[in-house]
mmCIF file of C-alpha atoms in Angstrom:
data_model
loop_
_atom_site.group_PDB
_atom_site.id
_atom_site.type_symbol
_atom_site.label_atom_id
_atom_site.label_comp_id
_atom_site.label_asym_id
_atom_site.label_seq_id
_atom_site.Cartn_x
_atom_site.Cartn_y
_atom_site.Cartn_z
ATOM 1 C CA UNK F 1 -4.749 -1.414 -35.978
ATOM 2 C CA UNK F 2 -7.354 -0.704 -32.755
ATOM 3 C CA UNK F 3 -6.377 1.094 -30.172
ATOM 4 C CA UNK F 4 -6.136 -2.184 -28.051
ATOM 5 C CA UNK F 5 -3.290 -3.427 -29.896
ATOM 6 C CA UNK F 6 -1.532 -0.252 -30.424
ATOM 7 C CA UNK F 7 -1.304 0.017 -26.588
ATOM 8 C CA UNK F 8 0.340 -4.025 -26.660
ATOM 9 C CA UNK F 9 -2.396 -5.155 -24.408
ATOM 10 C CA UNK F 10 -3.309 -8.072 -27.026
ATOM 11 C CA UNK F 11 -0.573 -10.058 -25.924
ATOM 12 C CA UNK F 12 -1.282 -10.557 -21.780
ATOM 13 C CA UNK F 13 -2.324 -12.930 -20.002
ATOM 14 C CA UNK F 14 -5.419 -12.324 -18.307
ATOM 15 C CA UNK F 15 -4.147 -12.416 -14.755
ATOM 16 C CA UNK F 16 -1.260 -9.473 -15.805
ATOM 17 C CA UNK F 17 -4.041 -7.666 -18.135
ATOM 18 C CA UNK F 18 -4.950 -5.858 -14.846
ATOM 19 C CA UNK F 19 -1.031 -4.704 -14.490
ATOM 20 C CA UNK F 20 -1.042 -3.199 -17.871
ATOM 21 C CA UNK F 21 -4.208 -1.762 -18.230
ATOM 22 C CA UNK F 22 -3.403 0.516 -14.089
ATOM 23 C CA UNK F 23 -0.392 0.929 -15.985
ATOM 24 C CA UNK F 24 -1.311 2.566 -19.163
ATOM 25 C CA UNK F 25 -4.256 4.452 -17.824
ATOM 26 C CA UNK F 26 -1.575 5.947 -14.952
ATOM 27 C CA UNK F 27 0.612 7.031 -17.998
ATOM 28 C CA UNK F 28 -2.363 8.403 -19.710
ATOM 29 C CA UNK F 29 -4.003 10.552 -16.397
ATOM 30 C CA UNK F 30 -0.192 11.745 -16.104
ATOM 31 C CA UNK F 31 0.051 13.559 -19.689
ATOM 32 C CA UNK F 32 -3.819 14.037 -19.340
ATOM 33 C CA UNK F 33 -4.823 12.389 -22.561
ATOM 34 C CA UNK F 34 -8.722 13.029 -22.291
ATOM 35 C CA UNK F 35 -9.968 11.727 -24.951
ATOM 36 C CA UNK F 36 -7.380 8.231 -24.819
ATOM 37 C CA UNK F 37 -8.478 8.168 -21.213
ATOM 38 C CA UNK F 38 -11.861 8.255 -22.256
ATOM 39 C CA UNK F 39 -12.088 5.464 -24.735
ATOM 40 C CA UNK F 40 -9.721 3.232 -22.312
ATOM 41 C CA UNK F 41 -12.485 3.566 -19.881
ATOM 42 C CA UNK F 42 -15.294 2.896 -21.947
ATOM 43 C CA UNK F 43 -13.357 -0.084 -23.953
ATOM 44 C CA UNK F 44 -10.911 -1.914 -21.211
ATOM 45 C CA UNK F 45 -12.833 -1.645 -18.200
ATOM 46 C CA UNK F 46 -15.746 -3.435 -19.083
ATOM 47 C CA UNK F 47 -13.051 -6.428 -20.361
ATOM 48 C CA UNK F 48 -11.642 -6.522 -16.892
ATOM 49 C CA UNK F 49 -11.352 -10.058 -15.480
ATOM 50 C CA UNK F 50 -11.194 -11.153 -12.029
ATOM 51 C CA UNK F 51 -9.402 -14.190 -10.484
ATOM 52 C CA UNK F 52 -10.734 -15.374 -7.059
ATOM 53 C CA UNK F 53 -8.406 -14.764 -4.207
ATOM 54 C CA UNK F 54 -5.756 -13.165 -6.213
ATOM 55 C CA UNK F 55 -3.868 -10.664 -3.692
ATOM 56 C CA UNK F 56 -1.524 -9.444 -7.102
ATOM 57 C CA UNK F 57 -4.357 -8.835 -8.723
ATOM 58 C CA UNK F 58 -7.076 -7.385 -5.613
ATOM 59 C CA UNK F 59 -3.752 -4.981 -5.507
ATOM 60 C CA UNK F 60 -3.801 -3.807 -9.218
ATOM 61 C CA UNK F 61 -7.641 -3.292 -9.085
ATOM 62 C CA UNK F 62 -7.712 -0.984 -6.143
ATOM 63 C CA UNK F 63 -5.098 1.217 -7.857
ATOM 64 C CA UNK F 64 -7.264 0.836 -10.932
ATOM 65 C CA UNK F 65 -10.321 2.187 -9.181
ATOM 66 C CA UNK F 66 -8.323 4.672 -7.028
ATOM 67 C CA UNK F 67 -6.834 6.229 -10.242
ATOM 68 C CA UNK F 68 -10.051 6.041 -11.780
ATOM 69 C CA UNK F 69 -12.020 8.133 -8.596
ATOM 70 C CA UNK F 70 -8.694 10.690 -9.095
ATOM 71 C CA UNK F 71 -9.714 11.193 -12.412
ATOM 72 C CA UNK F 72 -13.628 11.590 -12.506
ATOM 73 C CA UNK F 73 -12.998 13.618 -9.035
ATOM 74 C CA UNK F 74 -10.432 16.010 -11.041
ATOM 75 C CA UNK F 75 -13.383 16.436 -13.803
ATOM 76 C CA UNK F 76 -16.054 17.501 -11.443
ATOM 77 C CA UNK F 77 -17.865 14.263 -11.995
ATOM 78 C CA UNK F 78 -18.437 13.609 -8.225
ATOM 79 C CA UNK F 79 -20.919 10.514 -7.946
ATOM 80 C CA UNK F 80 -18.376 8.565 -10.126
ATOM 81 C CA UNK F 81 -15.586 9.671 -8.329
ATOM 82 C CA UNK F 82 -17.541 8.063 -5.033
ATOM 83 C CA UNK F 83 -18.164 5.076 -6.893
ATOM 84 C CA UNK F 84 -15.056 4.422 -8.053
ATOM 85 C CA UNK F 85 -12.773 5.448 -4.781
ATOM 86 C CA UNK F 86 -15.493 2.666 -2.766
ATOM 87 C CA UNK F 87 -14.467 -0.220 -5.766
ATOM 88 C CA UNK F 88 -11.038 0.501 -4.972
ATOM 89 C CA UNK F 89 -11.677 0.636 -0.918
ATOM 90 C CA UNK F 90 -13.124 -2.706 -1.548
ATOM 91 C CA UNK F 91 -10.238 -4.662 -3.113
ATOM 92 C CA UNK F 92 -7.665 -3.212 -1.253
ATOM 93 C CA UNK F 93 -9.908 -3.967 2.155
ATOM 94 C CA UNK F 94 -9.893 -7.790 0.952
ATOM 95 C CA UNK F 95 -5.998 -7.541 0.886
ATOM 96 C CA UNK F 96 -5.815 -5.623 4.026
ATOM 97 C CA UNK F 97 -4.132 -3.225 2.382
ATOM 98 C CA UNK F 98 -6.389 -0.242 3.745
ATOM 99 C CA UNK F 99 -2.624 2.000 4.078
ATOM 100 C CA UNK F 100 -2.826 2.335 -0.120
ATOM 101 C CA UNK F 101 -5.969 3.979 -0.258
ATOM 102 C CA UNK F 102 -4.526 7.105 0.681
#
């Protein structure tokens, strides 16, 4: 069994896969699981699909990325923090939900 099924993200849909996956990497930043945290990143993220004017989903990615800046930022890794807080700064800004980002 891969990790990807253990965590029951198999069986989404694409459009909620964004749900569960801001979900599950909130859960795993809250009992700071590094090394879970650290394969999520480099296995999910990269599977990530986006559905043209989506607000649900613009939503889920901007707390994606802003969890995602938390986390780097907490771990001295700066630059990726940046990176990650502007991603999220971008979908929540084509939402016009610029009051999450804090």
């Amino acid at each position: 069994m891969t990790q990807i099924q253990f965590w029951g993200l198999k069986e989404t849909t694409e459009v909620n896969r964004i749900f569960r996956l801001t979900e599950l990497f909130d859960a795993l930043c809250k009992v700071s699981d590094l090394n879970s945290i650290k394969s999520f990143l480099e296995e999910e993220e990269k599977k990530i699909q986006i559905f043209d004017n989506d607000p649900y989903q613009y939503s889920e990615l901007g707390r994606f990325y802003k969890l995602k800046g938390n986390y780097f930022m907490t771990n001295g890794l700066i630059d990726e923090g940046m990176e990650a807080y502007m991603q999220s700064i971008y979908y929540f800004e084509k939402i016009g939900a610029l009051k999450l980002i804090m």
